[in-house]
PDB file of C-alpha atoms in Angstrom:
ATOM      1  CA  MET A   1    -180.902  17.587  46.642  1.00 65.00           C
ATOM      2  CA  SER A   2    -181.186  17.662  43.230  1.00 75.00           C
ATOM      3  CA  ALA A   3    -182.147  15.504  40.699  1.00 80.00           C
ATOM      4  CA  ARG A   4    -178.748  16.558  38.332  1.00 82.00           C
ATOM      5  CA  ASP A   5    -176.913  15.616  41.486  1.00 83.00           C
ATOM      6  CA  VAL A   6    -178.593  12.221  41.977  1.00 86.00           C
ATOM      7  CA  LEU A   7    -178.026  10.814  38.693  1.00 89.00           C
ATOM      8  CA  LEU A   8    -174.079  12.418  38.881  1.00 88.00           C
ATOM      9  CA  GLN A   9    -173.648  10.222  41.544  1.00 88.00           C
ATOM     10  CA  ILE A  10    -175.183   7.285  40.130  1.00 90.00           C
ATOM     11  CA  ALA A  11    -172.842   8.426  37.010  1.00 91.00           C
ATOM     12  CA  GLN A  12    -169.771   7.717  39.583  1.00 91.00           C
ATOM     13  CA  VAL A  13    -170.495   4.404  40.453  1.00 92.00           C
ATOM     14  CA  VAL A  14    -171.662   3.458  36.781  1.00 93.00           C
ATOM     15  CA  THR A  15    -167.978   4.596  35.492  1.00 92.00           C
ATOM     16  CA  VAL A  16    -166.176   2.740  37.959  1.00 93.00           C
ATOM     17  CA  MET A  17    -168.292  -0.642  37.202  1.00 93.00           C
ATOM     18  CA  SER A  18    -167.797   0.288  33.736  1.00 93.00           C
ATOM     19  CA  LEU A  19    -164.159   1.366  32.992  1.00 92.00           C
ATOM     20  CA  ALA A  20    -162.711  -0.523  35.508  1.00 93.00           C
ATOM     21  CA  PRO A  21    -162.025  -3.441  33.134  1.00 93.00           C
ATOM     22  CA  LEU A  22    -160.473  -1.145  30.411  1.00 91.00           C
ATOM     23  CA  ILE A  23    -158.150   0.452  32.863  1.00 89.00           C
ATOM     24  CA  GLN A  24    -156.958  -3.052  33.577  1.00 89.00           C
ATOM     25  CA  GLY A  25    -156.820  -4.174  30.136  1.00 90.00           C
ATOM     26  CA  VAL A  26    -154.692  -1.204  29.337  1.00 88.00           C
ATOM     27  CA  ILE A  27    -152.174  -1.882  32.139  1.00 86.00           C
ATOM     28  CA  ALA A  28    -151.974  -5.777  30.953  1.00 85.00           C
ATOM     29  CA  GLN A  29    -151.248  -4.055  27.592  1.00 86.00           C
ATOM     30  CA  PHE A  30    -148.777  -1.857  28.852  1.00 84.00           C
ATOM     31  CA  GLU A  31    -147.307  -5.029  30.536  1.00 80.00           C
ATOM     32  CA  GLU A  32    -146.990  -6.863  27.599  1.00 82.00           C
ATOM     33  CA  ARG A  33    -145.848  -3.985  25.146  1.00 82.00           C
ATOM     34  CA  ILE A  34    -143.000  -2.950  27.295  1.00 78.00           C
ATOM     35  CA  GLN A  35    -142.001  -7.191  27.686  1.00 74.00           C
ATOM     36  CA  ARG A  36    -142.213  -6.935  23.822  1.00 74.00           C
ATOM     37  CA  GLY A  37    -145.223  -8.971  23.417  1.00 74.00           C
ATOM     38  CA  ARG A  38    -148.530  -8.586  21.872  1.00 74.00           C
ATOM     39  CA  GLY A  39    -151.070  -9.379  24.612  1.00 72.00           C
ATOM     40  CA  PRO A  40    -154.410  -9.942  24.167  1.00 78.00           C
ATOM     41  CA  GLY A  41    -155.866  -6.426  24.134  1.00 82.00           C
ATOM     42  CA  VAL A  42    -157.667  -3.813  25.923  1.00 86.00           C
ATOM     43  CA  LEU A  43    -161.038  -5.142  25.895  1.00 91.00           C
ATOM     44  CA  GLN A  44    -159.698  -8.942  27.457  1.00 92.00           C
ATOM     45  CA  PRO A  45    -161.037  -8.463  30.937  1.00 93.00           C
ATOM     46  CA  TYR A  46    -164.447  -7.470  29.600  1.00 95.00           C
ATOM     47  CA  ARG A  47    -164.264 -10.903  27.382  1.00 94.00           C
ATOM     48  CA  ASP A  48    -163.282 -12.490  30.896  1.00 93.00           C
ATOM     49  CA  LEU A  49    -165.950 -11.258  32.981  1.00 94.00           C
ATOM     50  CA  TRP A  50    -168.596 -12.182  30.184  1.00 95.00           C
ATOM     51  CA  LYS A  51    -167.477 -15.745  29.707  1.00 94.00           C
ATOM     52  CA  LEU A  52    -167.725 -16.223  33.464  1.00 93.00           C
ATOM     53  CA  PHE A  53    -171.165 -15.209  34.016  1.00 94.00           C
ATOM     54  CA  HIS A  54    -171.973 -17.510  31.292  1.00 93.00           C
ATOM     55  CA  LYS A  55    -170.565 -20.580  33.521  1.00 90.00           C
ATOM     56  CA  GLY A  56    -171.837 -22.817  35.977  1.00 87.00           C
ATOM     57  CA  VAL A  57    -170.459 -22.531  39.880  1.00 86.00           C
ATOM     58  CA  VAL A  58    -168.308 -25.159  41.122  1.00 86.00           C
ATOM     59  CA  VAL A  59    -168.817 -25.271  45.282  1.00 85.00           C
ATOM     60  CA  PRO A  60    -166.611 -27.120  47.478  1.00 84.00           C
ATOM     61  CA  GLN A  61    -168.244 -29.467  49.505  1.00 85.00           C
ATOM     62  CA  THR A  62    -166.130 -27.960  52.800  1.00 84.00           C
ATOM     63  CA  ALA A  63    -167.686 -24.374  51.742  1.00 84.00           C
ATOM     64  CA  SER A  64    -170.064 -22.457  54.211  1.00 88.00           C
ATOM     65  CA  TRP A  65    -172.491 -19.700  53.702  1.00 90.00           C
ATOM     66  CA  LEU A  66    -169.637 -17.295  53.597  1.00 89.00           C
ATOM     67  CA  PHE A  67    -168.310 -18.831  50.478  1.00 89.00           C
ATOM     68  CA  TRP A  68    -171.354 -17.129  48.619  1.00 91.00           C
ATOM     69  CA  ALA A  69    -171.414 -14.055  50.462  1.00 93.00           C
ATOM     70  CA  ALA A  70    -168.036 -12.894  49.971  1.00 92.00           C
ATOM     71  CA  PRO A  71    -167.803 -12.481  46.556  1.00 93.00           C
ATOM     72  CA  VAL A  72    -171.227 -10.487  47.048  1.00 94.00           C
ATOM     73  CA  ILE A  73    -170.165  -8.246  49.900  1.00 94.00           C
ATOM     74  CA  ALA A  74    -166.754  -7.482  48.489  1.00 92.00           C
ATOM     75  CA  PHE A  75    -168.602  -6.376  45.206  1.00 94.00           C
ATOM     76  CA  THR A  76    -171.268  -3.851  47.096  1.00 93.00           C
ATOM     77  CA  ALA A  77    -167.894  -2.491  49.072  1.00 92.00           C
ATOM     78  CA  MET A  78    -166.705  -1.520  45.701  1.00 92.00           C
ATOM     79  CA  LEU A  79    -169.828   0.099  44.686  1.00 92.00           C
ATOM     80  CA  THR A  80    -170.079   2.309  47.918  1.00 90.00           C
ATOM     81  CA  VAL A  81    -166.514   4.256  47.689  1.00 89.00           C
ATOM     82  CA  PRO A  82    -167.454   5.798  44.715  1.00 88.00           C
ATOM     83  CA  LEU A  83    -170.131   7.697  46.407  1.00 87.00           C
ATOM     84  CA  LEU A  84    -167.731   9.186  49.314  1.00 87.00           C
ATOM     85  CA  ILE A  85    -164.600  10.385  46.162  1.00 87.00           C
ATOM     86  CA  PRO A  86    -164.116  12.704  43.255  1.00 88.00           C
ATOM     87  CA  VAL A  87    -164.676  10.672  40.707  1.00 89.00           C
ATOM     88  CA  LEU A  88    -166.883  13.079  38.129  1.00 89.00           C
ATOM     89  CA  THR A  89    -167.383  16.333  40.002  1.00 87.00           C
ATOM     90  CA  ASN A  90    -165.385  18.263  42.034  1.00 85.00           C
ATOM     91  CA  TYR A  91    -167.928  19.174  44.868  1.00 84.00           C
ATOM     92  CA  PRO A  92    -169.790  16.932  47.244  1.00 82.00           C
ATOM     93  CA  LEU A  93    -173.057  14.673  46.166  1.00 82.00           C
ATOM     94  CA  PRO A  94    -175.815  13.962  48.333  1.00 81.00           C
ATOM     95  CA  LEU A  95    -174.653  11.009  49.703  1.00 78.00           C
ATOM     96  CA  SER A  96    -170.633  12.070  49.725  1.00 78.00           C
ATOM     97  CA  ASP A  97    -171.221  13.306  53.617  1.00 77.00           C
ATOM     98  CA  MET A  98    -171.718   9.685  54.581  1.00 78.00           C
ATOM     99  CA  GLY A  99    -168.050   8.715  55.442  1.00 74.00           C
ATOM    100  CA  ASP A 100    -164.898  10.652  55.101  1.00 79.00           C
ATOM    101  CA  ILE A 101    -161.101   9.411  53.675  1.00 79.00           C
ATOM    102  CA  LEU A 102    -160.990   7.143  55.968  1.00 79.00           C
ATOM    103  CA  GLY A 103    -164.172   5.666  55.559  1.00 82.00           C
ATOM    104  CA  GLY A 104    -163.348   4.997  52.200  1.00 82.00           C
ATOM    105  CA  GLY A 105    -160.202   2.929  53.356  1.00 82.00           C
ATOM    106  CA  LEU A 106    -162.135   1.166  55.925  1.00 84.00           C
ATOM    107  CA  ILE A 107    -164.912  -0.035  53.298  1.00 87.00           C
ATOM    108  CA  LEU A 108    -161.738  -1.202  51.170  1.00 85.00           C
ATOM    109  CA  THR A 109    -160.161  -3.102  53.682  1.00 84.00           C
ATOM    110  CA  LEU A 110    -163.968  -4.796  54.469  1.00 87.00           C
ATOM    111  CA  GLY A 111    -164.032  -5.559  51.124  1.00 86.00           C
ATOM    112  CA  SER A 112    -160.329  -7.491  51.202  1.00 84.00           C
ATOM    113  CA  PHE A 113    -160.947  -9.054  54.940  1.00 86.00           C
ATOM    114  CA  VAL A 114    -163.963 -11.139  53.722  1.00 89.00           C
ATOM    115  CA  LEU A 115    -161.984 -12.648  50.581  1.00 87.00           C
ATOM    116  CA  VAL A 116    -159.368 -13.675  53.196  1.00 85.00           C
ATOM    117  CA  LEU A 117    -161.779 -15.282  55.561  1.00 88.00           C
ATOM    118  CA  ALA A 118    -163.333 -16.936  52.018  1.00 87.00           C
ATOM    119  CA  GLY A 119    -159.888 -18.269  51.244  1.00 84.00           C
ATOM    120  CA  LEU A 120    -159.611 -19.854  55.001  1.00 85.00           C
ATOM    121  CA  ASP A 121    -163.449 -21.194  54.764  1.00 83.00           C
ATOM    122  CA  THR A 122    -162.702 -24.032  52.436  1.00 80.00           C
ATOM    123  CA  SER A 123    -160.270 -25.496  54.039  1.00 79.00           C
ATOM    124  CA  SER A 124    -158.447 -25.408  50.646  1.00 79.00           C
ATOM    125  CA  ALA A 125    -154.309 -25.170  50.887  1.00 78.00           C
ATOM    126  CA  TYR A 126    -153.950 -22.905  48.464  1.00 78.00           C
ATOM    127  CA  GLY A 127    -156.319 -20.865  49.817  1.00 78.00           C
ATOM    128  CA  GLY A 128    -155.257 -20.924  53.075  1.00 79.00           C
ATOM    129  CA  ILE A 129    -151.257 -19.657  51.908  1.00 79.00           C
ATOM    130  CA  GLY A 130    -153.353 -16.817  50.060  1.00 78.00           C
ATOM    131  CA  SER A 131    -155.242 -15.497  53.089  1.00 80.00           C
ATOM    132  CA  SER A 132    -152.333 -15.759  55.240  1.00 81.00           C
ATOM    133  CA  ARG A 133    -149.742 -14.295  52.780  1.00 79.00           C
ATOM    134  CA  ALA A 134    -152.434 -11.199  52.092  1.00 80.00           C
ATOM    135  CA  VAL A 135    -152.687 -11.215  56.466  1.00 80.00           C
ATOM    136  CA  MET A 136    -149.035 -11.133  56.759  1.00 79.00           C
ATOM    137  CA  VAL A 137    -148.954  -7.788  53.806  1.00 79.00           C
ATOM    138  CA  ALA A 138    -152.143  -6.385  55.566  1.00 79.00           C
ATOM    139  CA  ILE A 139    -150.365  -5.849  59.104  1.00 79.00           C
ATOM    140  CA  LEU A 140    -147.793  -3.803  57.143  1.00 76.00           C
ATOM    141  CA  ALA A 141    -150.100  -1.907  54.582  1.00 80.00           C
ATOM    142  CA  GLU A 142    -152.881  -0.956  56.920  1.00 78.00           C
ATOM    143  CA  PRO A 143    -151.100   0.666  59.098  1.00 80.00           C
ATOM    144  CA  THR A 144    -149.310   2.487  56.644  1.00 82.00           C
ATOM    145  CA  LEU A 145    -152.317   3.583  55.186  1.00 81.00           C
ATOM    146  CA  ILE A 146    -153.708   5.118  58.066  1.00 80.00           C
ATOM    147  CA  VAL A 147    -150.748   7.104  58.750  1.00 84.00           C
ATOM    148  CA  VAL A 148    -150.826   8.722  55.089  1.00 84.00           C
ATOM    149  CA  PHE A 149    -154.671   9.248  55.664  1.00 81.00           C
ATOM    150  CA  VAL A 150    -153.462  11.223  58.785  1.00 82.00           C
ATOM    151  CA  GLY A 151    -150.565  13.394  56.693  1.00 83.00           C
ATOM    152  CA  ILE A 152    -153.298  13.807  53.814  1.00 83.00           C
ATOM    153  CA  THR A 153    -155.813  15.163  56.775  1.00 81.00           C
ATOM    154  CA  LEU A 154    -153.063  17.710  58.763  1.00 83.00           C
ATOM    155  CA  LEU A 155    -151.958  18.738  54.904  1.00 82.00           C
ATOM    156  CA  ALA A 156    -155.580  19.969  54.308  1.00 81.00           C
ATOM    157  CA  LYS A 157    -157.283  20.208  57.824  1.00 81.00           C
ATOM    158  CA  ALA A 158    -159.859  17.773  56.631  1.00 79.00           C
ATOM    159  CA  MET A 159    -160.640  14.267  55.988  1.00 78.00           C
ATOM    160  CA  LEU A 160    -162.860  14.875  52.845  1.00 83.00           C
ATOM    161  CA  PRO A 161    -161.218  14.274  49.796  1.00 86.00           C
ATOM    162  CA  PHE A 162    -163.119  17.001  48.182  1.00 86.00           C
ATOM    163  CA  VAL A 163    -161.670  19.660  50.793  1.00 86.00           C
ATOM    164  CA  VAL A 164    -157.902  18.413  49.227  1.00 86.00           C
ATOM    165  CA  ASN A 165    -158.646  17.993  46.064  1.00 86.00           C
ATOM    166  CA  HIS A 166    -159.760  22.160  46.020  1.00 87.00           C
ATOM    167  CA  LEU A 167    -156.891  23.119  48.245  1.00 87.00           C
ATOM    168  CA  LEU A 168    -154.090  21.570  45.865  1.00 88.00           C
ATOM    169  CA  VAL A 169    -155.671  23.041  42.608  1.00 88.00           C
ATOM    170  CA  GLU A 170    -156.514  26.872  44.343  1.00 87.00           C
ATOM    171  CA  ASN A 171    -152.906  26.263  46.414  1.00 85.00           C
ATOM    172  CA  TRP A 172    -149.477  25.940  44.592  1.00 88.00           C
ATOM    173  CA  ALA A 173    -147.775  26.661  47.640  1.00 87.00           C
ATOM    174  CA  ALA A 174    -149.139  23.457  48.987  1.00 86.00           C
ATOM    175  CA  TYR A 175    -149.004  21.507  46.090  1.00 89.00           C
ATOM    176  CA  TRP A 176    -145.116  21.488  45.715  1.00 91.00           C
ATOM    177  CA  SER A 177    -144.973  21.464  49.628  1.00 89.00           C
ATOM    178  CA  PRO A 178    -142.243  18.463  51.097  1.00 89.00           C
ATOM    179  CA  ALA A 179    -145.812  17.227  53.018  1.00 88.00           C
ATOM    180  CA  HIS A 180    -147.401  16.669  49.941  1.00 89.00           C
ATOM    181  CA  LEU A 181    -144.724  15.348  47.889  1.00 91.00           C
ATOM    182  CA  PHE A 182    -143.944  12.715  50.657  1.00 90.00           C
ATOM    183  CA  VAL A 183    -147.540  11.616  50.851  1.00 89.00           C
ATOM    184  CA  VAL A 184    -147.627  11.169  46.801  1.00 91.00           C
ATOM    185  CA  ALA A 185    -144.324   8.441  47.836  1.00 92.00           C
ATOM    186  CA  ALA A 186    -145.858   6.935  50.545  1.00 90.00           C
ATOM    187  CA  PHE A 187    -149.677   6.318  48.340  1.00 90.00           C
ATOM    188  CA  PHE A 188    -147.679   5.612  45.323  1.00 90.00           C
ATOM    189  CA  ILE A 189    -145.922   2.468  47.237  1.00 87.00           C
ATOM    190  CA  LEU A 190    -149.549   1.762  48.579  1.00 86.00           C
ATOM    191  CA  LEU A 191    -150.957   1.883  44.988  1.00 86.00           C
ATOM    192  CA  LEU A 192    -148.790  -1.056  43.991  1.00 84.00           C
ATOM    193  CA  VAL A 193    -149.229  -2.975  47.218  1.00 82.00           C
ATOM    194  CA  GLU A 194    -152.707  -2.658  47.043  1.00 80.00           C
ATOM    195  CA  THR A 195    -152.954  -3.261  43.087  1.00 81.00           C
ATOM    196  CA  ASP A 196    -150.633  -6.378  43.263  1.00 74.00           C
ATOM    197  CA  ARG A 197    -147.875  -5.013  41.191  1.00 74.00           C
ATOM    198  CA  MET A 198    -144.725  -5.033  43.774  1.00 69.00           C
ATOM    199  CA  PRO A 199    -142.310  -7.656  42.996  1.00 63.00           C
ATOM    200  CA  ILE A 200    -143.538 -10.468  45.993  1.00 61.00           C
ATOM    201  CA  HIS A 201    -146.521 -10.836  43.978  1.00 53.00           C
ATOM    202  CA  SER A 202    -147.922 -12.604  41.021  1.00 52.00           C
ATOM    203  CA  SER A 203    -151.464 -12.035  38.859  1.00 51.00           C
ATOM    204  CA  SER A 204    -150.394 -15.708  37.064  1.00 51.00           C
ATOM    205  CA  SER A 205    -152.192 -18.748  39.067  1.00 50.00           C
ATOM    206  CA  PHE A 206    -148.990 -20.900  38.261  1.00 50.00           C
ATOM    207  CA  GLU A 207    -146.443 -19.219  40.486  1.00 52.00           C
ATOM    208  CA  ILE A 208    -145.761 -19.995  44.140  1.00 51.00           C
ATOM    209  CA  TYR A 209    -145.741 -16.474  44.831  1.00 56.00           C
ATOM    210  CA  MET A 210    -149.568 -15.406  44.052  1.00 65.00           C
ATOM    211  CA  ILE A 211    -151.349 -13.919  46.739  1.00 69.00           C
ATOM    212  CA  GLU A 212    -154.648 -12.882  45.712  1.00 71.00           C
ATOM    213  CA  GLU A 213    -154.996 -15.789  43.179  1.00 74.00           C
ATOM    214  CA  ALA A 214    -154.462 -18.377  45.686  1.00 75.00           C
ATOM    215  CA  ARG A 215    -157.305 -16.869  47.517  1.00 78.00           C
ATOM    216  CA  ILE A 216    -159.564 -17.214  45.288  1.00 81.00           C
ATOM    217  CA  LEU A 217    -158.540 -20.444  43.957  1.00 81.00           C
ATOM    218  CA  GLU A 218    -161.509 -22.502  44.386  1.00 84.00           C
ATOM    219  CA  TYR A 219    -164.274 -19.573  42.617  1.00 88.00           C
ATOM    220  CA  SER A 220    -165.808 -20.254  39.574  1.00 89.00           C
ATOM    221  CA  GLY A 221    -168.538 -19.177  37.075  1.00 91.00           C
ATOM    222  CA  PRO A 222    -170.289 -16.012  38.543  1.00 93.00           C
ATOM    223  CA  LEU A 223    -169.060 -16.068  41.688  1.00 93.00           C
ATOM    224  CA  LEU A 224    -165.424 -15.897  40.196  1.00 92.00           C
ATOM    225  CA  GLY A 225    -166.540 -12.931  37.905  1.00 93.00           C
ATOM    226  CA  LEU A 226    -167.797 -10.926  41.071  1.00 94.00           C
ATOM    227  CA  ILE A 227    -164.440 -10.877  42.871  1.00 93.00           C
ATOM    228  CA  ARG A 228    -162.520 -10.526  39.505  1.00 92.00           C
ATOM    229  CA  TRP A 229    -164.921  -7.042  38.739  1.00 95.00           C
ATOM    230  CA  ALA A 230    -164.627  -5.890  42.345  1.00 93.00           C
ATOM    231  CA  SER A 231    -160.548  -6.394  42.450  1.00 90.00           C
ATOM    232  CA  MET A 232    -160.718  -4.136  38.944  1.00 92.00           C
ATOM    233  CA  MET A 233    -162.702  -1.634  40.693  1.00 93.00           C
ATOM    234  CA  LYS A 234    -160.291  -1.650  43.812  1.00 90.00           C
ATOM    235  CA  GLN A 235    -157.851  -0.736  41.689  1.00 90.00           C
ATOM    236  CA  PHE A 236    -159.865   1.745  39.410  1.00 92.00           C
ATOM    237  CA  ILE A 237    -160.617   3.679  42.638  1.00 92.00           C
ATOM    238  CA  LEU A 238    -157.429   3.808  44.222  1.00 90.00           C
ATOM    239  CA  TYR A 239    -155.899   5.049  40.826  1.00 91.00           C
ATOM    240  CA  THR A 240    -159.260   7.437  41.168  1.00 91.00           C
ATOM    241  CA  ILE A 241    -157.607   8.611  44.966  1.00 90.00           C
ATOM    242  CA  PHE A 242    -154.222   8.871  43.585  1.00 90.00           C
ATOM    243  CA  CYS A 243    -155.176  10.757  40.879  1.00 90.00           C
ATOM    244  CA  ASN A 244    -158.227  13.115  41.137  1.00 88.00           C
ATOM    245  CA  VAL A 245    -157.117  14.081  44.920  1.00 88.00           C
ATOM    246  CA  LEU A 246    -153.050  14.062  44.897  1.00 88.00           C
ATOM    247  CA  VAL A 247    -151.346  14.014  41.877  1.00 90.00           C
ATOM    248  CA  LEU A 248    -153.850  15.683  39.094  1.00 89.00           C
ATOM    249  CA  PRO A 249    -156.701  16.775  41.084  1.00 88.00           C
ATOM    250  CA  TRP A 250    -158.198  19.287  37.855  1.00 87.00           C
ATOM    251  CA  GLY A 251    -160.009  18.127  35.233  1.00 85.00           C
ATOM    252  CA  LEU A 252    -163.068  17.403  36.733  1.00 88.00           C
ATOM    253  CA  SER A 253    -166.523  19.180  36.569  1.00 85.00           C
ATOM    254  CA  VAL A 254    -167.279  21.814  38.308  1.00 85.00           C
ATOM    255  CA  GLU A 255    -170.795  22.897  37.489  1.00 83.00           C
ATOM    256  CA  GLY A 256    -172.193  19.075  37.263  1.00 77.00           C
ATOM    257  CA  THR A 257    -173.392  19.492  33.573  1.00 82.00           C
ATOM    258  CA  GLY A 258    -173.398  16.253  31.526  1.00 80.00           C
ATOM    259  CA  LEU A 259    -170.808  17.352  29.460  1.00 87.00           C
ATOM    260  CA  GLY A 260    -168.379  18.531  31.959  1.00 86.00           C
ATOM    261  CA  ALA A 261    -169.015  15.034  33.642  1.00 86.00           C
ATOM    262  CA  LEU A 262    -167.910  13.029  29.516  1.00 88.00           C
ATOM    263  CA  GLY A 263    -165.165  15.509  29.874  1.00 89.00           C
ATOM    264  CA  ALA A 264    -164.043  14.598  33.257  1.00 89.00           C
ATOM    265  CA  ALA A 265    -164.410  10.908  32.666  1.00 88.00           C
ATOM    266  CA  GLY A 266    -162.235  10.919  29.133  1.00 88.00           C
ATOM    267  CA  GLY A 267    -159.696  13.174  31.103  1.00 88.00           C
ATOM    268  CA  LEU A 268    -159.793  10.541  33.797  1.00 88.00           C
ATOM    269  CA  VAL A 269    -158.945   7.985  31.385  1.00 88.00           C
ATOM    270  CA  ILE A 270    -156.139  10.082  30.010  1.00 90.00           C
ATOM    271  CA  LYS A 271    -154.763  10.402  33.690  1.00 89.00           C
ATOM    272  CA  PHE A 272    -154.955   6.366  35.010  1.00 88.00           C
ATOM    273  CA  ILE A 273    -153.047   5.697  31.404  1.00 88.00           C
ATOM    274  CA  LEU A 274    -150.485   8.285  32.536  1.00 89.00           C
ATOM    275  CA  VAL A 275    -150.465   6.657  36.207  1.00 88.00           C
ATOM    276  CA  ALA A 276    -150.483   3.124  34.896  1.00 85.00           C
ATOM    277  CA  GLY A 277    -147.324   3.617  32.517  1.00 86.00           C
ATOM    278  CA  VAL A 278    -145.459   4.859  35.514  1.00 87.00           C
ATOM    279  CA  VAL A 279    -146.913   1.410  37.674  1.00 84.00           C
ATOM    280  CA  VAL A 280    -145.998  -0.633  35.015  1.00 82.00           C
ATOM    281  CA  THR A 281    -142.527   0.593  34.215  1.00 83.00           C
ATOM    282  CA  VAL A 282    -141.560   0.494  38.016  1.00 80.00           C
ATOM    283  CA  GLU A 283    -142.800  -3.117  38.567  1.00 76.00           C
ATOM    284  CA  THR A 284    -141.149  -4.195  35.251  1.00 76.00           C
ATOM    285  CA  ALA A 285    -138.246  -2.757  36.151  1.00 74.00           C
ATOM    286  CA  GLN A 286    -138.089  -4.057  39.538  1.00 70.00           C
ATOM    287  CA  SER A 287    -136.180  -7.580  40.551  1.00 64.00           C
ATOM    288  CA  ARG A 288    -138.323  -9.712  42.309  1.00 63.00           C
ATOM    289  CA  LEU A 289    -137.841  -9.700  45.583  1.00 63.00           C
ATOM    290  CA  ARG A 290    -138.396 -12.773  48.220  1.00 63.00           C
ATOM    291  CA  PHE A 291    -141.763 -12.860  50.143  1.00 63.00           C
ATOM    292  CA  TYR A 292    -139.995 -12.048  53.281  1.00 65.00           C
ATOM    293  CA  ARG A 293    -138.922  -8.849  51.836  1.00 68.00           C
ATOM    294  CA  TYR A 294    -141.900  -7.676  51.133  1.00 70.00           C
ATOM    295  CA  GLN A 295    -141.581  -5.557  54.509  1.00 74.00           C
ATOM    296  CA  GLU A 296    -139.099  -3.034  52.564  1.00 78.00           C
ATOM    297  CA  PRO A 297    -141.240  -1.143  50.670  1.00 79.00           C
ATOM    298  CA  LEU A 298    -144.040  -0.574  53.150  1.00 81.00           C
ATOM    299  CA  ALA A 299    -141.271   0.591  55.453  1.00 84.00           C
ATOM    300  CA  ALA A 300    -140.716   3.180  53.333  1.00 86.00           C
ATOM    301  CA  SER A 301    -143.918   4.486  52.682  1.00 85.00           C
ATOM    302  CA  PHE A 302    -144.299   4.197  56.211  1.00 85.00           C
ATOM    303  CA  LEU A 303    -141.515   6.220  56.120  1.00 88.00           C
ATOM    304  CA  LEU A 304    -142.574   8.644  53.756  1.00 89.00           C
ATOM    305  CA  ALA A 305    -145.791   9.413  55.649  1.00 86.00           C
ATOM    306  CA  VAL A 306    -144.369   9.942  58.918  1.00 87.00           C
ATOM    307  CA  LEU A 307    -141.804  12.171  56.956  1.00 89.00           C
ATOM    308  CA  SER A 308    -144.765  14.260  55.699  1.00 87.00           C
ATOM    309  CA  ILE A 309    -146.232  14.476  58.940  1.00 87.00           C
ATOM    310  CA  ILE A 310    -143.259  16.545  60.413  1.00 88.00           C
ATOM    311  CA  SER A 311    -142.957  18.698  57.929  1.00 85.00           C
ATOM    312  CA  THR A 312    -146.868  19.846  58.406  1.00 83.00           C
ATOM    313  CA  GLN A 313    -146.134  20.283  61.766  1.00 79.00           C
ATOM    314  CA  MET A 314    -142.670  22.085  61.037  1.00 79.00           C
ATOM    315  CA  SER A 315    -144.147  24.652  58.134  1.00 70.00           C
TER     316      SER A 315
END
């Protein structure tokens, strides 16, 4: 373990923390432009976090210790995953062997699970509705995510994201294989679901379709800031897995130099902008679905993941 690798691993976490609000701002700006609006600017998420961390905390009388612990646990979970995935380098860093791609998925799920419990903790009507809706979506999304990971594992014969990255960079036949294309399509649908971009979701606090916003409606001040920051980091992490592992695995630092890491961070932003443009276009083009039809896109994702596994076994 060299000092340079330790610094690079710290840089991966700092990159996720610092750039996550920027990607959120870019996506919001895309949405406004497509809807012919001007929007608040790509730096608005930074200003929102600054305001939240300088406000007081209002705690419901019915809240328990879980109300305080959930934002910290969710935020810490999002700080752990960047240690396991290729954010800046295409080779494993000192703590990358703590978990594989399935372990990273379970840590992301832990962050969502504690927020579900926090939504129920205060006995608020909105918190209960948001938590129950989140659980209903997760009942189909989580098994589908596991099947997608199984498809990736069978394709690369390994569960480490770095191995998948190397395989797709070095082997064009594997990159354009039906198994890989099915996995990409399945993961793209999951990306829409996990980042609240399905037409059954609403990121607004004023519509009855809200899921994420309903769960955290009782939060305020720094606790709400931690939750919003963790949500942006989760989105950044999922985009990183989608881009650096599955779709655009090139552009990462090979030798681990400072200049290479900076170039990888810049390349990551460009990749995210491309994917975010597609995500926002798909989200905007889709018509609003009734909530009880949430299983349709997830069923399509599950079917694509199964097709990927079948393609791998037949090749």
